[in-house]
């Protein structure tokens, strides 16, 4: 069952990579029955912090196994937008959301979906590396433990696998039981990625994951994002236009709570339709 | 004199005043320590720790008081630690911010300032009379628990507050429940601060005399307590008893017992300081 699912996802991603052709076909042939299932779909979404209307009428659909970059000046609502999908905003007093948010065609606010189940499926990497003040091993194992996995062998294997996937294994395999706070910033951030993927989410949210890091760590993490795309759907907030251009398939430009433009990254950077987008990416403000 | 000179003068005056003030404190403490050391140090022997009280000062020892103090401390800790930490967690993590939590907060801070004899009266009424626990270790310990609860609660809250919210978020983002986040992340990260608070609270309790006298700790206990329902005495009360005797021998005994009590307190405070430093060094967010 899961096998079939996997291959079909893979096939879908191939179709996705031929996005523009699909789009043309769709226009010519009308609704295409083999159209890939959207990983994320949100419609008419509004968010408030108290009276402050922070996101207005957002609509977006994200294909599986793609990287979507979220750009825009500070305070335009990128972080708020990102944190809709694992319902982290719900922890903030006074936060309110209206609209429809679907992941895998399921409403994430429905009563049947428990919020910890959702967060297992939607991992998150924060702006500042925030490992727990515990051992490297325990950092990665934590997600497994809180989700009820107790088998030591499975935990050890998953920790190793996750650290390999996040390209950190070689650097830490001899000090798994040392405190994670002893790692460099870049290593800590990759540890946070390992921690997120250990519980096998299908979506990873990244909020400016490299903004606190040096250039070498930055490029390591960008490479990693490229690899992770094979298995995960990634949403990444970034202030760095080159980063958005390098890692993402599609880019969304936010401005003062509006989703101004959402298109193929190439289009956004070479031929944006909106003047504000043009001004932002050419660095005229932001 | 120009403005600059006035400033310097004021500065120096303040500095000298601060040095004098500090010196007075230190000198008083030193005099006290030397006086007590000269009086009591030679009295400290193995027998002094193992002897029961006696009418003859040379034969009297602190065994019952020392064991009583240990009983009271352990029993107090058993009550105060879980309740104090639990209340701290509730106030910090669960209580909705509003008039109710402000009300609780103000009251708890005020409780920390209530004179200890009031706690004694409360303990006498509730534990000794209403609950019929008698003049026992249990009554005394429950009374002291009430006395130190505010300290434990406040230090638990403060310690939890120092844990950055990014850690809480990281835990939630991995699908952890609130309880798992508190139990597996917040409390371990705050444990240094909580332990420091507990030790300081207990070292306050160990020196308390008034509330225990009110609750009915005995001046003269010729036996070692065997359970929490036994009557008891503690070191400060033993000291109080001895200094109020006319014979010079008992004054020497009191000095020796004071040395013991002070050593225990210093050790506990030292442990608290070490814990706090360790914790601060370990946790660099
Ligand atoms: N917890 C909060 N309470 C009130 N306002 C908030 C809160 N978090 C963010 N905001 C406001 O919402 C707007 C969008 O914030 P954010 O989503 O963090 O933007 P970005 O990530 O694009 O910089 C900002 O104006 C910010 O001040
Ligand atoms: Mg942000």
Short mmCIF file of C-alpha atoms and ligand atoms in Angstrom, two decimals, chain A residues 79 127 207-208, ligand 2:
data_model
loop_
_atom_site.label_atom_id
_atom_site.label_comp_id
_atom_site.label_asym_id
_atom_site.label_seq_id
_atom_site.Cartn_x
_atom_site.Cartn_y
_atom_site.Cartn_z
CA UNK A 79 6.38 33.87 9.41
CA UNK A 127 15.14 30.98 12.19
CA UNK A 207 11.75 30.15 8.57
CA UNK A 208 14.89 31.89 7.34
MG1 LIG C 2 9.74 36.32 10.01
#
